[in-house]
CSV table of C-alpha atoms in Angstrom, one decimal:
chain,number,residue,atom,x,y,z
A,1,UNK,CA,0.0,0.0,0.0
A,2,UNK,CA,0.8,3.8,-0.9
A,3,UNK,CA,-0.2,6.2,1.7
A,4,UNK,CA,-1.0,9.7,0.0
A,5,UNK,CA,-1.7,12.8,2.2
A,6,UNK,CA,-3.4,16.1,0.7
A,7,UNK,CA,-2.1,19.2,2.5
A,8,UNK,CA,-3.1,22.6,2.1
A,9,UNK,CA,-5.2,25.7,3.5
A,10,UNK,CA,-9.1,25.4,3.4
A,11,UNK,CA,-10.5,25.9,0.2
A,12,UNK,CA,-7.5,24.2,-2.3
A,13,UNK,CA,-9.1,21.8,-3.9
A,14,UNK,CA,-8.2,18.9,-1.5
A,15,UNK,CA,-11.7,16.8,-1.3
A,16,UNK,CA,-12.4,17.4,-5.3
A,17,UNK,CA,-9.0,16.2,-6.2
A,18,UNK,CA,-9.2,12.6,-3.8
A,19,UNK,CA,-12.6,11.7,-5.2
A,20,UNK,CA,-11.8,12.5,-8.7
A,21,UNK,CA,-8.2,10.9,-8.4
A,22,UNK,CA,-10.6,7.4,-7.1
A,23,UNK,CA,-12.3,8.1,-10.1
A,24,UNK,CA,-9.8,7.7,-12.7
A,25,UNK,CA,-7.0,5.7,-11.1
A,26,UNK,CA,-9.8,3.5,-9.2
A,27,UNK,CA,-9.9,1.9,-12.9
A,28,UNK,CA,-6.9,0.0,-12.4
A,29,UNK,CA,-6.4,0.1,-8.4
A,30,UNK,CA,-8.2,-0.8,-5.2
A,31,UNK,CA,-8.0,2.9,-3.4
A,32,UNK,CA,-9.6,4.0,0.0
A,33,UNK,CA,-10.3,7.1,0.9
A,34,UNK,CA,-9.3,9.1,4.5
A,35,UNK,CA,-12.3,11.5,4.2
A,36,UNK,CA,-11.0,15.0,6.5
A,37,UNK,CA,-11.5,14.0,10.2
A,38,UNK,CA,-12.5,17.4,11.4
A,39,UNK,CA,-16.1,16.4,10.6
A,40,UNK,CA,-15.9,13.8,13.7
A,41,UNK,CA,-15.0,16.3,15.8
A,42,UNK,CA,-16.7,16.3,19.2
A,43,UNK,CA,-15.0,20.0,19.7
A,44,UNK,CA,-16.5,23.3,18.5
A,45,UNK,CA,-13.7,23.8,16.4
A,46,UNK,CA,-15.5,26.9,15.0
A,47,UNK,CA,-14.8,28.3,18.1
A,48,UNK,CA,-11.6,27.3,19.4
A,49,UNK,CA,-9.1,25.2,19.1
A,50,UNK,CA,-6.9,23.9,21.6
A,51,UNK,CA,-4.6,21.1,22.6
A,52,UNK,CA,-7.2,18.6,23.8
A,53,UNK,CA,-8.5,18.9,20.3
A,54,UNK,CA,-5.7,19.0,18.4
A,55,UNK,CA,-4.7,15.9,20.6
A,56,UNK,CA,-7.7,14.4,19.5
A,57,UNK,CA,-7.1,15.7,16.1
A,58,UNK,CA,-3.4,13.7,16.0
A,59,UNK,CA,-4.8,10.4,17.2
A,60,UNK,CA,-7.5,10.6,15.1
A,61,UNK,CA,-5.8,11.0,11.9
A,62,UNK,CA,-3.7,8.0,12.7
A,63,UNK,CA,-5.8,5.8,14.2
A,64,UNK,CA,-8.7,6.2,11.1
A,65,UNK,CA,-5.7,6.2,8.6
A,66,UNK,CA,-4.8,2.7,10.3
A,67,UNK,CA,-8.6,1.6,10.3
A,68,UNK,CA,-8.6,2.5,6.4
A,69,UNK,CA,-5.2,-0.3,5.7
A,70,UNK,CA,-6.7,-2.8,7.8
A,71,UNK,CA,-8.6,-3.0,4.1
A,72,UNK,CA,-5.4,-3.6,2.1
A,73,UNK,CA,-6.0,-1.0,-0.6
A,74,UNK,CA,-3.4,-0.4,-3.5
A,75,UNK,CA,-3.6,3.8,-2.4
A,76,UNK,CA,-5.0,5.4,0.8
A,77,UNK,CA,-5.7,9.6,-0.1
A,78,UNK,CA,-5.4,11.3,3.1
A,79,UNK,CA,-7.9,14.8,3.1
A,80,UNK,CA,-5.1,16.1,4.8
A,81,UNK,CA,-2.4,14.5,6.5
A,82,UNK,CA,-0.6,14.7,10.0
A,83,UNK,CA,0.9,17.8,8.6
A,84,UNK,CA,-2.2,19.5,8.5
A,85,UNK,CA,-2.7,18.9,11.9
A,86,UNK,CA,0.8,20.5,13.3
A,87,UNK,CA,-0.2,23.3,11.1
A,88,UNK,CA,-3.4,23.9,13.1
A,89,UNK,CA,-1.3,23.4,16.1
A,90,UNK,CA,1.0,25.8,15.5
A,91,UNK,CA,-1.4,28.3,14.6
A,92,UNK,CA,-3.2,28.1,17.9
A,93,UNK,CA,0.4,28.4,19.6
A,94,UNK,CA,1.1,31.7,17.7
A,95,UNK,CA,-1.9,32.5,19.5
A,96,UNK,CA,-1.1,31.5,22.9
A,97,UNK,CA,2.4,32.2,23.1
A,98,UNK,CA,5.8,29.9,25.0
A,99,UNK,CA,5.7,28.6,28.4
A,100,UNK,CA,6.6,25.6,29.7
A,101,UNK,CA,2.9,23.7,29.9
A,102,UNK,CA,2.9,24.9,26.3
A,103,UNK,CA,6.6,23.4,25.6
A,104,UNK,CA,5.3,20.4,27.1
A,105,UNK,CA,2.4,19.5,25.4
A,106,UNK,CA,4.2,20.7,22.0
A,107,UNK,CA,7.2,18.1,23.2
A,108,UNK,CA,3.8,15.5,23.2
A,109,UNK,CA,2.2,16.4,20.2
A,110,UNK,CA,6.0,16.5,18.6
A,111,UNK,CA,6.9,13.3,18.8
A,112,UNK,CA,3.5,12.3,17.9
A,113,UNK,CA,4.3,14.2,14.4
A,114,UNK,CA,7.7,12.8,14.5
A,115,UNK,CA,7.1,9.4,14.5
A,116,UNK,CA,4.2,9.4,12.2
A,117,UNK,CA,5.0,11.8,9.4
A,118,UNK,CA,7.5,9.3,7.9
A,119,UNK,CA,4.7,6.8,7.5
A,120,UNK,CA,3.4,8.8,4.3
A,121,UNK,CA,4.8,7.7,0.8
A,122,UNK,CA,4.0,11.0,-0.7
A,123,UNK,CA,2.4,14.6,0.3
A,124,UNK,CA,0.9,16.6,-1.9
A,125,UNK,CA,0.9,20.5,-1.1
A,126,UNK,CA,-1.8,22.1,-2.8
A,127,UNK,CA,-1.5,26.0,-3.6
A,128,UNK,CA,-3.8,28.0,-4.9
A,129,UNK,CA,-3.9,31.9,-6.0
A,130,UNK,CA,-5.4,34.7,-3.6
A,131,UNK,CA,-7.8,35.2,-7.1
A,132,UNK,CA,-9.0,31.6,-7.5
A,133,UNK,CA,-9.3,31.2,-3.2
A,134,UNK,CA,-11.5,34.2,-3.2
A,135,UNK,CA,-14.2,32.1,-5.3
A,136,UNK,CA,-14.3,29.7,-3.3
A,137,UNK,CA,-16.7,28.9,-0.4
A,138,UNK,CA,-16.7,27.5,3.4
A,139,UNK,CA,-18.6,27.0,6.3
A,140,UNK,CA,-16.2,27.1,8.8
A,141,UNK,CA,-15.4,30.1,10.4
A,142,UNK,CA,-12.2,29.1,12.5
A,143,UNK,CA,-11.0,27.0,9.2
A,144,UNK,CA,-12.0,30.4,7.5
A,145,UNK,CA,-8.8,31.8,8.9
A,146,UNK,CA,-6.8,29.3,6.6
A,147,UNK,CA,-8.3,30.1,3.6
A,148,UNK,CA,-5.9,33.1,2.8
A,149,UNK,CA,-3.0,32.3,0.0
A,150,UNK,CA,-0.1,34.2,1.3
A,151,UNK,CA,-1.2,35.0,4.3
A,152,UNK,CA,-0.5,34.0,7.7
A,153,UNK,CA,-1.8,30.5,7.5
A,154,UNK,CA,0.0,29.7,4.5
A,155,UNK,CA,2.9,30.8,5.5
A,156,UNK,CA,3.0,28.3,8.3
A,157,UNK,CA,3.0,25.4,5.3
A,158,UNK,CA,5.9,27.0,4.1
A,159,UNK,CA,8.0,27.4,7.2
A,160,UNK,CA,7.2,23.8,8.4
A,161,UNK,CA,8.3,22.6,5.5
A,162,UNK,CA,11.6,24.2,5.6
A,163,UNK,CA,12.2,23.9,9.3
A,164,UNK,CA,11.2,20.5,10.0
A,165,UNK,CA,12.3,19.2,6.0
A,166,UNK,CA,9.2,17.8,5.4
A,167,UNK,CA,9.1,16.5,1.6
A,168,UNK,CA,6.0,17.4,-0.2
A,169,UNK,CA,5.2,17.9,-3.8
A,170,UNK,CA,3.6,21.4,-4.4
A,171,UNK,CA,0.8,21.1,-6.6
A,172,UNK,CA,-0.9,24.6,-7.7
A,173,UNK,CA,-4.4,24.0,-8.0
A,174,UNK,CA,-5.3,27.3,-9.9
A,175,UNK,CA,-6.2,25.5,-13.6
A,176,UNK,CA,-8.6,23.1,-14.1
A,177,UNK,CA,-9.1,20.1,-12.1
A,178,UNK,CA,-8.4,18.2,-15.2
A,179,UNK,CA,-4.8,19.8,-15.2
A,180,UNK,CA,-4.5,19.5,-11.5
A,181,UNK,CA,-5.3,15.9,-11.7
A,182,UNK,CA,-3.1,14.6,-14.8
A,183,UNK,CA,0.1,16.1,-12.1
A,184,UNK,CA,-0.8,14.2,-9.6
A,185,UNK,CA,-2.0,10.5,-11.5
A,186,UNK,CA,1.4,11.6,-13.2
A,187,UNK,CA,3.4,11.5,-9.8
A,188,UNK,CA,1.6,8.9,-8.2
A,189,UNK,CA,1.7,6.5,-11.1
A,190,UNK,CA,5.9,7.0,-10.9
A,191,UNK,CA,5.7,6.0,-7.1
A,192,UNK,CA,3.6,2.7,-8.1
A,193,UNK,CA,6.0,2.1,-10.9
A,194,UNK,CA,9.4,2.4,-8.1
């Protein structure tokens, strides 16, 4: 099995792309699908966030990402991926600031990351233009926040990757889906084919 995650800020394209990448490579390959988690969410994440739910948020991702290979697919698409998670995590501790019951729990939630992030055969980072985002629609006010190209949110993609060397394959999702999705069968079929 080939674990795929789909990063990104609300609003890139993530959910359109899985289902229509099930679509076309589902024609040749038994695929499962890690719909986004947040929808189980027993928090009022429109809210708040916090580290009780992005704990939750952490195990979750594994434990339902473990649930979906217990049915030996070919490819498991992640609606995010682990990375996603630290992302929101980081974001709320922008917001709460260092000390050391906030070190602590990061140092939990860390090693978490650590140990699971390597577990992911590829991750897409989808990227969209401030032009394209602005089109598009959500429901979620906290998510909401994430929904800005360039901005804040975004930003945090791009210094986690750096800083903690994550490998991903950025993906702009500004064209067509068509065009979006020919990249990504393209990249995915050459990590079949390795």
């Amino acid at each position: 099995m080939i674990k795929i995650g789909f990063s990104g800020i609300h609003g890139s394209g993530k959910t359109a792309l899985i289902y229509e990448l099930k679509k076309v490579l589902g024609i040749k390959y038994n695929i499962e699908i890690l719909d986004d988690i947040s929808n189980k969410s027993p928090f009022d994440d429109d809210k708040e966030t916090n580290f009780i739910s992005q704990f939750y948020y952490f195990t979750t991702q594994i434990n339902e990402e473990n649930k979906k290979a217990l049915n030996s697919p070919e490819i498991l698409l992640c609606d995010k991926s682990l990375f996603d998670q630290l992302i929101y995590w980081k974001k709320y501790l922008s917001k709460v600031g260092e000390n050391k019951q906030m070190s602590e729990k990061d140092d939990v939630l860390r090693a978490i990351f650590d140990y699971w992030i390597k577990t992911y055969d590829l991750i897409f980072f989808l990227r969209v233009d401030q032009e394209v985002m602005e089109t598009r629609k959500s429901s979620n006010q906290l998510r909401d926040e994430f929904v800005k190209p360039n901005g804040n949110s975004e930003s945090l993609y791009l210094k986690a990757i750096k800083k903690e060397g994550i490998e991903v394959l950025e993906i702009w999702n500004n064209k067509s889906i068509d065009e979006t999705l020919y990249k990504i069968a393209e990249k995915i079929s050459e990590k079949l084919e390795e």
